[in-house]
C-alpha cells in the first residue's frame, strides 16, 4: 500500500498551508507548462485524475467542458477537502474515489478498459514502488489515441541519499549523488518521514515505452535557477 501521509492530522494541517493547497490551480507553479501538453479542448471528453489531491485539476477539466471526471486519491482527508471544494450543483460530473495507486491492478472497481480520453497525474507517480503496473493500468484505461500527461519530482532531487541545499555565499547548490542507484529514498518533510522512489529519466522513458505509450513531449520546468524543478511528460496511446 502507498504511504498515506496526508491522513496524518498534523501533516495535513501543515501541508494545507502550502500555496498549491491555499490557491489551487494558481498555486501550482508548473501548471502553465503542463497545460500546454493537454488537448486544446476537453469538450465531451472523459478524464481520469490520478492522485487528485483537493481536486483542482478535476474542477478545471469540467470547467473546460469535460463530460465526466473520475478523481482518485489514497487520502480520505484529501478527498473530503476535494468534495467540499467541488459542490455537486456546480461539479455534478466528478466522481471521487479512494484508491491506492500502488494496487490499481486487480482492485475491485479499478480502471475500466478504454474508458478515458485523457489521464492526468500531478506529482504523484514518484511515490509508487510498482510504477510499471500502475502505468499498464493507465494505458489500458485509455482509448486509442488517448493522452496521458503527468509530472514527477525531478530525479536530481530524488537521487541523493541525504538531500539538501548547501549555501556557498549568495548561491545555493544542490549536491547530486547516487543518481544511478535507483530505489527508495526517505526524506523528512514537514516533520514526517516520507518515502519516495528514485528513478532516472531514462528509466521513466523505458517503462513508459514498455507498457505501450508513445512519448510525445518531455520537458523540464524550473524556478529560480533550478531551486525547484519538475519533470513533465505528455504521452499518447497508439
Coordinates of N, CA and C in Angstrom, one line a residue:
X1 N 0.8 -1.2 0.0 CA 0.0 0.0 0.0 C 0.9 1.2 0.0
X2 N 0.4 2.3 -0.7 CA 1.1 3.5 -0.7 C 1.2 4.2 0.7
X3 N 2.2 4.9 1.0 CA 2.3 5.6 2.2 C 1.3 6.8 2.2
X4 N 0.4 6.8 3.2 CA -0.7 7.7 3.2 C -0.4 8.8 4.2
X5 N 0.5 9.7 3.9 CA 0.9 10.7 4.9 C -0.1 11.8 5.1
X6 N -1.0 12.0 4.1 CA -2.0 13.1 4.1 C -3.1 12.8 5.1
X7 N -3.3 11.6 5.5 CA -4.3 11.3 6.5 C -3.7 11.4 7.9
X8 N -2.5 11.8 8.1 CA -2.0 12.2 9.4 C -2.4 13.6 9.6
X9 N -3.1 13.8 10.8 CA -3.7 15.1 11.0 C -2.7 16.2 11.0
X10 N -1.6 16.0 11.7 CA -0.5 17.1 11.8 C 0.1 17.4 10.5
X11 N 0.4 16.4 9.7 CA 1.0 16.6 8.4 C 0.0 17.3 7.5
X12 N -1.3 16.9 7.5 CA -2.3 17.5 6.6 C -2.5 19.0 7.0
X13 N -2.5 19.3 8.2 CA -2.7 20.7 8.6 C -1.5 21.6 8.2
X14 N -0.3 21.0 8.3 CA 0.9 21.8 7.8 C 0.9 21.9 6.3
X15 N 0.6 20.8 5.6 CA 0.5 20.9 4.1 C -0.6 21.8 3.6
X16 N -1.6 21.9 4.3 CA -2.7 22.8 3.9 C -2.4 24.2 3.8
X17 N -1.2 24.6 4.4 CA -0.7 26.0 4.3 C 0.1 26.3 3.1
X18 N 0.4 25.2 2.3 CA 1.2 25.4 1.1 C 0.4 26.1 0.0
X19 N 1.1 26.9 -0.8 CA 0.4 27.7 -1.8 C -0.5 26.9 -2.7
X20 N -0.1 25.7 -3.1 CA -1.0 24.9 -4.0 C -2.2 24.4 -3.3
X21 N -2.2 24.3 -2.0 CA -3.4 24.0 -1.3 C -4.3 25.2 -1.0
X22 N -3.7 26.3 -0.7 CA -4.4 27.6 -0.4 C -5.0 28.2 -1.7
X23 N -4.2 28.1 -2.8 CA -4.6 28.8 -4.1 C -5.1 27.9 -5.2
X24 N -5.0 26.6 -5.0 CA -5.4 25.6 -6.0 C -4.5 25.7 -7.3
X25 N -5.2 25.9 -8.4 CA -4.5 25.9 -9.7 C -3.5 27.0 -9.7
X26 N -3.8 28.2 -9.2 CA -2.8 29.3 -9.2 C -1.6 29.1 -8.4
X27 N -1.7 28.1 -7.4 CA -0.5 27.8 -6.6 C 0.4 26.7 -7.1
X28 N 0.0 26.1 -8.3 CA 0.9 25.1 -8.9 C 1.7 25.8 -10.0
X29 N 2.9 26.1 -9.6 CA 3.8 26.9 -10.5 C 4.1 26.3 -11.8
X30 N 4.1 24.9 -11.8 CA 4.4 24.2 -13.1 C 3.2 24.1 -14.0
X31 N 2.0 24.5 -13.6 CA 0.8 24.3 -14.3 C 0.8 24.9 -15.7
X32 N 1.3 26.2 -15.9 CA 1.2 26.7 -17.3 C 1.9 25.9 -18.3
X33 N 3.0 25.2 -17.9 CA 3.7 24.3 -18.9 C 2.9 23.0 -19.1
X34 N 2.4 22.5 -18.0 CA 1.6 21.2 -18.1 C 0.4 21.5 -19.0
X35 N -0.2 22.6 -18.8 CA -1.4 22.9 -19.6 C -1.2 22.9 -21.1
X36 N 0.0 23.2 -21.5 CA 0.3 23.2 -23.0 C 0.4 21.8 -23.5
X37 N 0.5 20.8 -22.6 CA 0.6 19.4 -23.1 C -0.8 18.7 -23.2
X38 N -1.8 19.4 -22.6 CA -3.1 18.8 -22.6 C -3.9 19.2 -24.0
X39 N -4.9 18.5 -24.3 CA -5.6 18.8 -25.5 C -6.1 20.2 -25.5
X40 N -6.2 20.8 -26.7 CA -6.7 22.2 -26.8 C -8.2 22.3 -26.4
X41 N -8.9 21.2 -26.4 CA -10.3 21.1 -26.0 C -10.6 19.9 -25.2
X42 N -11.2 20.0 -24.1 CA -11.7 18.8 -23.4 C -13.2 18.6 -23.5
X43 N -13.8 19.3 -24.4 CA -15.3 19.2 -24.5 C -15.7 17.8 -24.9
X44 N -16.6 17.3 -24.0 CA -17.2 15.9 -24.2 C -16.2 14.8 -23.9
X45 N -15.0 15.1 -23.4 CA -14.0 14.0 -23.1 C -14.2 13.5 -21.7
X46 N -13.8 12.2 -21.5 CA -13.8 11.6 -20.2 C -12.4 11.6 -19.7
X47 N -12.2 12.0 -18.4 CA -10.9 12.3 -17.8 C -10.7 11.5 -16.6
X48 N -9.5 11.1 -16.4 CA -9.0 10.4 -15.2 C -8.0 11.2 -14.5
X49 N -8.2 11.5 -13.2 CA -7.3 12.3 -12.4 C -6.7 11.4 -11.3
X50 N -5.5 11.0 -11.4 CA -4.8 10.1 -10.5 C -4.0 10.9 -9.5
X51 N -4.3 10.6 -8.2 CA -3.7 11.4 -7.1 C -4.2 12.8 -7.2
X52 N -5.6 12.9 -7.1 CA -6.3 14.1 -7.4 C -6.1 15.2 -6.3
X53 N -5.6 14.8 -5.1 CA -5.5 15.9 -4.1 C -6.8 16.5 -3.7
X54 N -6.8 17.8 -3.7 CA -8.0 18.5 -3.4 C -8.9 18.8 -4.6
X55 N -8.6 18.1 -5.8 CA -9.5 18.2 -6.9 C -9.3 19.3 -7.9
X56 N -8.2 20.1 -7.7 CA -8.1 21.3 -8.6 C -8.1 21.0 -10.1
X57 N -7.4 19.9 -10.5 CA -7.4 19.6 -11.9 C -8.8 19.1 -12.3
X58 N -9.4 18.3 -11.5 CA -10.8 17.8 -11.9 C -11.7 18.9 -12.1
X59 N -11.7 19.9 -11.3 CA -12.6 21.0 -11.5 C -12.3 21.8 -12.7
X60 N -11.0 22.0 -13.0 CA -10.5 22.7 -14.2 C -11.0 21.9 -15.4
X61 N -10.9 20.6 -15.4 CA -11.3 19.8 -16.6 C -12.8 20.0 -16.8
X62 N -13.6 20.0 -15.8 CA -15.0 20.2 -16.0 C -15.3 21.6 -16.5
X63 N -14.6 22.6 -16.0 CA -14.8 23.9 -16.5 C -14.4 24.1 -17.9
X64 N -13.6 23.2 -18.4 CA -13.2 23.2 -19.8 C -14.1 22.4 -20.7
X65 N -15.1 21.8 -20.1 CA -16.1 21.1 -20.9 C -16.1 19.6 -20.9
X66 N -15.2 19.0 -20.0 CA -15.2 17.6 -20.0 C -16.5 17.0 -19.6
X67 N -16.8 15.8 -20.2 CA -18.1 15.2 -19.9 C -18.2 14.5 -18.5
X68 N -17.1 14.0 -18.1 CA -17.0 13.3 -16.8 C -15.6 13.2 -16.3
X69 N -15.4 13.2 -15.0 CA -14.0 13.1 -14.4 C -14.1 12.1 -13.3
X70 N -13.2 11.1 -13.3 CA -13.0 10.2 -12.2 C -11.8 10.6 -11.5
X71 N -11.9 11.0 -10.2 CA -10.8 11.6 -9.4 C -10.5 10.6 -8.3
X72 N -9.2 10.2 -8.3 CA -8.8 9.1 -7.3 C -7.7 9.6 -6.5
X73 N -7.7 9.3 -5.2 CA -6.7 9.6 -4.2 C -6.7 8.6 -3.1
X74 N -5.6 8.3 -2.5 CA -5.5 7.4 -1.4 C -5.9 8.0 -0.1
X75 N -5.9 9.3 0.0 CA -6.1 10.1 1.2 C -7.6 10.5 1.4
X76 N -8.2 10.0 2.5 CA -9.5 10.4 2.8 C -9.6 11.9 3.1
X77 N -8.6 12.4 3.8 CA -8.5 13.9 4.1 C -8.6 14.7 2.8
X78 N -7.8 14.3 1.8 CA -7.8 15.0 0.5 C -9.1 14.9 -0.2
X79 N -9.7 13.7 -0.2 CA -11.0 13.5 -0.8 C -12.1 14.3 -0.2
X80 N -12.0 14.4 1.2 CA -13.0 15.2 1.9 C -12.9 16.7 1.5
X81 N -11.7 17.2 1.4 CA -11.5 18.5 1.0 C -11.9 18.8 -0.4
X82 N -11.6 17.8 -1.3 CA -12.0 17.9 -2.7 C -13.5 17.9 -2.9
X83 N -14.2 17.1 -2.1 CA -15.7 17.1 -2.2 C -16.2 18.5 -1.7
X84 N -15.6 19.0 -0.7 CA -16.1 20.3 -0.1 C -15.9 21.4 -1.1
X85 N -14.8 21.3 -1.9 CA -14.5 22.4 -2.9 C -15.2 22.2 -4.2
X86 N -15.9 21.0 -4.4 CA -16.5 20.7 -5.6 C -18.0 20.3 -5.4
X87 N -18.8 21.3 -5.0 CA -20.2 21.1 -4.7 C -20.9 20.4 -5.9
X88 N -21.7 19.4 -5.7 CA -22.4 18.7 -6.8 C -23.2 19.6 -7.7
X89 N -23.8 20.7 -7.2 CA -24.6 21.5 -8.0 C -23.8 22.2 -9.1
X90 N -22.5 22.4 -8.8 CA -21.6 23.0 -9.8 C -20.8 22.0 -10.6
X91 N -20.4 20.9 -9.9 CA -19.5 19.9 -10.5 C -20.1 18.5 -10.4
X92 N -21.3 18.3 -11.0 CA -22.0 17.1 -10.8 C -21.3 15.9 -11.5
X93 N -20.4 16.1 -12.4 CA -19.8 15.0 -13.2 C -18.5 14.6 -12.7
X94 N -18.1 15.0 -11.4 CA -16.9 14.5 -10.8 C -17.2 13.3 -9.9
X95 N -16.6 12.2 -10.1 CA -16.7 11.0 -9.2 C -15.4 10.9 -8.4
X96 N -15.5 11.0 -7.1 CA -14.3 10.9 -6.2 C -14.3 9.5 -5.6
X97 N -13.1 8.9 -5.7 CA -12.9 7.5 -5.2 C -11.6 7.4 -4.4
X98 N -11.7 6.7 -3.3 CA -10.5 6.5 -2.5 C -9.8 5.2 -3.1
X99 N -8.7 5.4 -3.7 CA -8.0 4.3 -4.5 C -6.5 4.4 -4.2
X100 N -5.9 3.3 -3.9 CA -4.4 3.2 -3.8 C -3.8 3.0 -5.1
X101 N -3.1 4.0 -5.6 CA -2.5 3.8 -7.0 C -1.5 2.7 -7.0
X102 N -1.0 2.3 -5.9 CA 0.0 1.2 -5.8 C -0.6 -0.1 -6.2
X103 N -1.9 -0.2 -6.0 CA -2.6 -1.5 -6.2 C -3.8 -1.4 -7.2
X104 N -3.6 -0.5 -8.2 CA -4.7 -0.4 -9.1 C -5.0 -1.7 -9.8
X105 N -4.0 -2.5 -10.1 CA -4.2 -3.7 -10.8 C -5.0 -4.7 -10.0
X106 N -6.1 -5.2 -10.5 CA -6.9 -6.2 -9.8 C -7.8 -5.7 -8.8
X107 N -7.8 -4.4 -8.5 CA -8.6 -3.8 -7.5 C -10.1 -3.8 -7.9
X108 N -11.0 -4.1 -7.0 CA -12.4 -4.0 -7.3 C -12.8 -2.6 -7.8
X109 N -13.5 -2.5 -8.9 CA -13.9 -1.2 -9.4 C -12.7 -0.4 -9.9
X110 N -11.6 -1.1 -10.3 CA -10.4 -0.4 -10.8 C -10.7 0.3 -12.1
X111 N -9.6 0.5 -12.9 CA -9.7 1.3 -14.1 C -10.4 0.4 -15.2
X112 N -11.5 0.9 -15.8 CA -12.1 0.2 -16.8 C -11.4 0.3 -18.1
X113 N -11.3 -0.7 -19.0 CA -10.5 -0.6 -20.2 C -11.2 0.4 -21.2
X114 N -10.3 1.2 -21.8 CA -10.7 2.2 -22.9 C -11.9 3.0 -22.4
X115 N -11.8 3.5 -21.2 CA -12.9 4.3 -20.6 C -12.6 5.8 -20.6
X116 N -11.3 6.2 -20.9 CA -10.9 7.6 -20.8 C -10.3 8.1 -22.0
X117 N -10.5 9.4 -22.3 CA -9.8 10.1 -23.4 C -8.5 10.7 -22.9
X118 N -8.5 11.2 -21.6 CA -7.3 11.9 -21.1 C -7.1 11.4 -19.6
X119 N -5.8 11.2 -19.3 CA -5.4 10.9 -17.9 C -4.4 11.9 -17.5
X120 N -4.5 12.2 -16.2 CA -3.6 13.3 -15.7 C -3.1 12.9 -14.3
X121 N -1.9 13.2 -13.9 CA -1.4 12.9 -12.6 C -0.3 14.0 -12.3
X122 N -0.5 14.7 -11.2 CA 0.4 15.7 -10.8 C 1.2 15.4 -9.5
X123 N 2.5 15.2 -9.7 CA 3.5 15.0 -8.6 C 3.0 13.8 -7.7
X124 N 2.7 12.7 -8.3 CA 2.3 11.5 -7.5 C 3.1 10.3 -7.8
X125 N 3.4 10.1 -9.1 CA 4.0 8.8 -9.5 C 5.3 8.4 -8.9
X126 N 6.1 9.4 -8.4 CA 7.4 9.1 -7.9 C 7.3 8.5 -6.5
X127 N 6.0 8.3 -5.9 CA 5.8 7.6 -4.7 C 5.6 6.1 -4.9
X128 N 5.4 5.7 -6.1 CA 5.0 4.3 -6.4 C 6.2 3.4 -6.5
X129 N 6.1 2.3 -5.8 CA 7.1 1.2 -5.9 C 7.0 0.5 -7.2
X130 N 5.7 0.1 -7.5 CA 5.5 -0.7 -8.7 C 4.9 0.2 -9.8
X131 N 5.7 1.1 -10.3 CA 5.3 2.1 -11.3 C 4.8 1.4 -12.6
X132 N 5.5 0.4 -13.0 CA 5.1 -0.3 -14.3 C 3.7 -0.8 -14.3
X133 N 3.3 -1.4 -13.1 CA 1.9 -2.0 -13.0 C 0.9 -0.9 -13.1
X134 N 1.2 0.3 -12.4 CA 0.2 1.4 -12.5 C 0.1 2.0 -13.9
X135 N 1.2 2.1 -14.6 CA 1.2 2.7 -15.9 C 0.5 1.7 -16.9
X136 N 0.6 0.4 -16.7 CA -0.1 -0.5 -17.5 C -1.6 -0.3 -17.4
X137 N -2.1 -0.1 -16.1 CA -3.5 0.2 -15.9 C -3.9 1.5 -16.5
X138 N -3.1 2.5 -16.5 CA -3.5 3.8 -17.1 C -3.6 3.6 -18.6
X139 N -2.6 2.9 -19.2 CA -2.6 2.7 -20.6 C -3.8 1.9 -21.0
X140 N -4.2 0.9 -20.2 CA -5.4 0.1 -20.5 C -6.6 0.9 -20.4
X141 N -6.7 1.9 -19.6 CA -7.9 2.7 -19.4 C -8.1 3.7 -20.5
X142 N -7.1 4.0 -21.3 CA -7.2 5.0 -22.3 C -7.7 4.4 -23.6
X143 N -8.6 5.2 -24.3 CA -9.0 4.8 -25.6 C -7.8 5.0 -26.6
X144 N -7.9 4.3 -27.8 CA -6.8 4.5 -28.8 C -6.7 6.0 -29.1
X145 N -5.5 6.5 -29.1 CA -5.2 7.9 -29.3 C -5.4 8.8 -28.1
X146 N -5.7 8.1 -26.9 CA -5.8 8.9 -25.7 C -4.5 9.5 -25.2
X147 N -4.6 10.5 -24.3 CA -3.4 11.2 -23.9 C -3.2 11.1 -22.4
X148 N -2.0 10.9 -21.9 CA -1.6 10.8 -20.5 C -0.6 11.9 -20.3
X149 N -0.9 12.8 -19.4 CA 0.0 13.9 -19.0 C 0.3 13.8 -17.5
X150 N 1.6 13.8 -17.1 CA 1.9 13.8 -15.7 C 3.2 14.5 -15.4
X151 N 3.3 14.8 -14.1 CA 4.6 15.4 -13.6 C 5.1 14.6 -12.5
X152 N 6.4 14.6 -12.3 CA 7.0 13.9 -11.2 C 8.1 14.8 -10.6
X153 N 8.5 14.5 -9.4 CA 9.6 15.2 -8.9 C 10.9 14.9 -9.7
X154 N 11.7 15.9 -10.0 CA 12.8 15.7 -10.9 C 13.8 14.7 -10.2
X155 N 14.4 13.8 -11.0 CA 15.4 12.8 -10.4 C 16.6 13.5 -9.7
X156 N 17.0 14.7 -10.1 CA 18.1 15.3 -9.4 C 17.7 15.5 -7.9
X157 N 16.5 15.6 -7.6 CA 16.0 15.9 -6.2 C 15.8 14.6 -5.5
X158 N 15.3 13.5 -6.2 CA 15.1 12.3 -5.5 C 16.4 11.4 -5.4
X159 N 17.4 11.8 -6.1 CA 18.6 10.9 -6.2 C 19.4 10.9 -4.9
X160 N 19.8 12.0 -4.2 CA 20.7 12.0 -3.1 C 20.1 11.2 -1.9
X161 N 21.0 10.4 -1.3 CA 20.6 9.7 -0.1 C 20.4 10.6 1.1
X162 N 21.1 11.7 1.1 CA 20.8 12.7 2.1 C 20.6 14.1 1.4
X163 N 19.4 14.3 0.9 CA 19.2 15.5 0.1 C 19.2 16.8 1.0
X164 N 19.6 17.9 0.3 CA 19.6 19.2 1.0 C 20.5 20.2 0.2
X165 N 20.1 21.4 0.3 CA 20.8 22.5 -0.3 C 22.0 22.9 0.5
X166 N 23.1 23.3 -0.1 CA 24.3 23.8 0.6 C 24.5 25.2 0.1
X167 N 24.7 26.1 1.0 CA 24.9 27.5 0.6 C 26.3 27.9 0.5
X168 N 26.7 28.5 -0.6 CA 28.1 29.0 -0.8 C 28.0 30.5 -1.1
X169 N 28.2 31.3 -0.1 CA 28.0 32.8 -0.4 C 26.5 33.0 -0.6
X170 N 26.2 33.7 -1.7 CA 24.8 34.0 -2.1 C 24.2 32.9 -2.9
X171 N 24.9 31.9 -3.2 CA 24.4 30.8 -4.1 C 24.1 29.6 -3.3
X172 N 23.0 29.0 -3.6 CA 22.6 27.7 -3.1 C 22.8 26.6 -4.1
X173 N 23.6 25.6 -3.7 CA 23.9 24.4 -4.5 C 23.2 23.2 -4.0
X174 N 22.8 22.4 -5.0 CA 22.2 21.1 -4.6 C 23.2 20.0 -5.0
X175 N 23.9 19.4 -4.1 CA 24.9 18.3 -4.4 C 24.1 17.1 -4.9
X176 N 24.5 16.6 -6.1 CA 23.9 15.5 -6.7 C 24.7 14.2 -6.5
X177 N 24.1 13.2 -6.0 CA 24.8 11.9 -5.7 C 23.8 10.8 -5.9
X178 N 24.4 9.6 -6.1 CA 23.6 8.4 -6.2 C 22.6 8.4 -7.3
X179 N 22.8 9.1 -8.4 CA 21.8 9.3 -9.4 C 21.4 7.9 -10.1
X180 N 22.4 7.1 -10.3 CA 22.2 5.8 -11.0 C 21.8 4.7 -10.0
X181 N 21.8 5.0 -8.8 CA 21.4 4.0 -7.8 C 19.9 4.1 -7.5
X182 N 19.1 3.5 -8.3 CA 17.6 3.6 -8.2 C 17.1 2.9 -7.0
X183 N 16.0 3.4 -6.5 CA 15.4 2.7 -5.3 C 14.7 3.7 -4.4
X184 N 14.4 3.3 -3.2 CA 13.7 4.1 -2.2 C 14.6 5.1 -1.5
X185 N 14.0 6.3 -1.3 CA 14.7 7.3 -0.5 C 13.7 7.7 0.6
X186 N 14.2 8.1 1.7 CA 13.4 8.6 2.8 C 13.8 10.0 3.1
X187 N 12.9 11.0 3.1 CA 13.3 12.4 3.5 C 12.3 12.9 4.6
X188 N 12.8 13.8 5.3 CA 11.9 14.5 6.3 C 11.2 15.6 5.7
X189 N 9.9 15.6 5.7 CA 9.1 16.7 5.1 C 8.0 17.0 6.1
X190 N 8.0 18.3 6.5 CA 7.1 18.8 7.5 C 7.1 17.9 8.7
X191 N 8.3 17.5 9.1 CA 8.4 16.7 10.3 C 7.9 15.2 10.2
X192 N 7.7 14.8 9.0 CA 7.3 13.4 8.8 C 8.2 12.7 7.8
X193 N 8.6 11.4 8.1 CA 9.4 10.7 7.2 C 8.6 10.3 6.0
X194 N 9.1 10.7 4.8 CA 8.3 10.4 3.6 C 9.2 9.6 2.6
X195 N 8.5 8.5 2.1 CA 9.3 7.6 1.2 C 9.0 8.0 -0.2
X196 N 10.0 8.1 -1.0 CA 9.9 8.3 -2.5 C 10.7 7.3 -3.2
X197 N 10.4 7.1 -4.5 CA 11.2 6.2 -5.3 C 12.0 7.0 -6.3
X198 N 13.3 6.8 -6.3 CA 14.2 7.5 -7.2 C 14.3 6.6 -8.5
X199 N 14.1 7.3 -9.6 CA 14.3 6.7 -10.9 C 15.0 7.7 -11.8
X200 N 15.8 7.2 -12.7 CA 16.5 8.1 -13.7 C 15.5 8.5 -14.8
X201 N 15.8 9.5 -15.5 CA 14.9 9.9 -16.6 C 14.8 8.8 -17.6
X202 N 15.9 8.1 -17.9 CA 15.8 7.1 -18.9 C 15.0 5.9 -18.4
X203 N 15.0 5.7 -17.1 CA 14.1 4.6 -16.6 C 12.7 4.9 -16.7
X204 N 12.3 6.2 -16.5 CA 10.9 6.6 -16.7 C 10.5 6.3 -18.2
X205 N 11.4 6.7 -19.1 CA 11.1 6.6 -20.5 C 11.0 5.2 -20.9
X206 N 11.9 4.3 -20.5 CA 11.9 2.9 -20.8 C 10.6 2.3 -20.3
X207 N 10.2 2.6 -19.1 CA 9.0 2.0 -18.5 C 7.7 2.4 -19.3
X208 N 7.7 3.7 -19.7 CA 6.5 4.2 -20.5 C 6.4 3.4 -21.8
X209 N 7.5 3.3 -22.5 CA 7.5 2.6 -23.8 C 7.2 1.1 -23.6
X210 N 7.7 0.5 -22.5 CA 7.4 -0.9 -22.3 C 5.9 -1.2 -22.2
X211 N 5.2 -0.3 -21.5 CA 3.7 -0.6 -21.4 C 2.9 -0.2 -22.6
X212 N 3.6 0.5 -23.5 CA 2.9 0.8 -24.8 C 2.7 2.3 -25.2
X213 N 3.1 3.2 -24.3 CA 3.0 4.6 -24.6 C 3.9 5.1 -25.7
X214 N 3.5 6.0 -26.5 CA 4.4 6.8 -27.4 C 4.7 8.1 -26.7
X215 N 5.9 8.3 -26.4 CA 6.3 9.6 -25.7 C 6.3 10.7 -26.7
X216 N 5.5 11.7 -26.4 CA 5.3 12.8 -27.4 C 6.1 14.0 -26.9
X217 N 6.1 14.3 -25.6 CA 6.7 15.5 -25.0 C 7.4 15.1 -23.7
X218 N 8.6 15.6 -23.5 CA 9.3 15.6 -22.2 C 9.9 16.9 -22.0
X219 N 9.5 17.6 -20.9 CA 10.0 18.9 -20.7 C 10.4 19.0 -19.2
X220 N 11.2 20.0 -18.9 CA 11.6 20.3 -17.5 C 11.3 21.7 -17.2
X221 N 10.6 21.9 -16.1 CA 10.2 23.2 -15.6 C 11.1 23.6 -14.4
X222 N 11.6 24.8 -14.4 CA 12.4 25.2 -13.3 C 12.1 26.6 -12.8
X223 N 12.4 26.9 -11.6 CA 12.2 28.2 -11.0 C 13.4 28.6 -10.2
X224 N 13.8 29.9 -10.4 CA 15.0 30.4 -9.6 C 16.2 29.6 -9.8
X225 N 16.6 29.4 -11.1 CA 17.8 28.7 -11.5 C 17.9 27.3 -10.9
X226 N 16.8 26.6 -10.9 CA 16.9 25.2 -10.5 C 16.6 24.9 -9.1
X227 N 16.1 25.9 -8.3 CA 15.8 25.6 -7.0 C 14.6 24.7 -6.9
X228 N 13.7 24.8 -7.9 CA 12.5 23.9 -8.0 C 12.4 23.4 -9.4
X229 N 12.4 22.1 -9.6 CA 12.4 21.6 -10.9 C 11.5 20.4 -10.9
X230 N 10.7 20.2 -12.0 CA 9.9 19.0 -12.1 C 10.1 18.5 -13.5
X231 N 9.9 17.2 -13.7 CA 9.8 16.5 -15.0 C 8.4 16.5 -15.4
X232 N 8.2 16.8 -16.7 CA 6.8 16.9 -17.2 C 6.8 16.0 -18.5
X233 N 5.7 15.2 -18.5 CA 5.6 14.2 -19.6 C 4.2 14.4 -20.3
X234 N 4.2 14.3 -21.6 CA 3.0 14.2 -22.4 C 3.1 12.9 -23.2
X235 N 2.1 12.1 -23.1 CA 2.2 10.8 -23.8 C 0.8 10.5 -24.5
X236 N 0.9 9.6 -25.4 CA -0.4 9.2 -26.1 C -0.3 7.7 -26.3
X237 N -1.5 7.1 -26.4 CA -1.6 5.7 -26.8 C -1.6 5.6 -28.3
X238 N -1.2 4.4 -28.8 CA -1.2 4.2 -30.2 C -2.5 3.6 -30.7

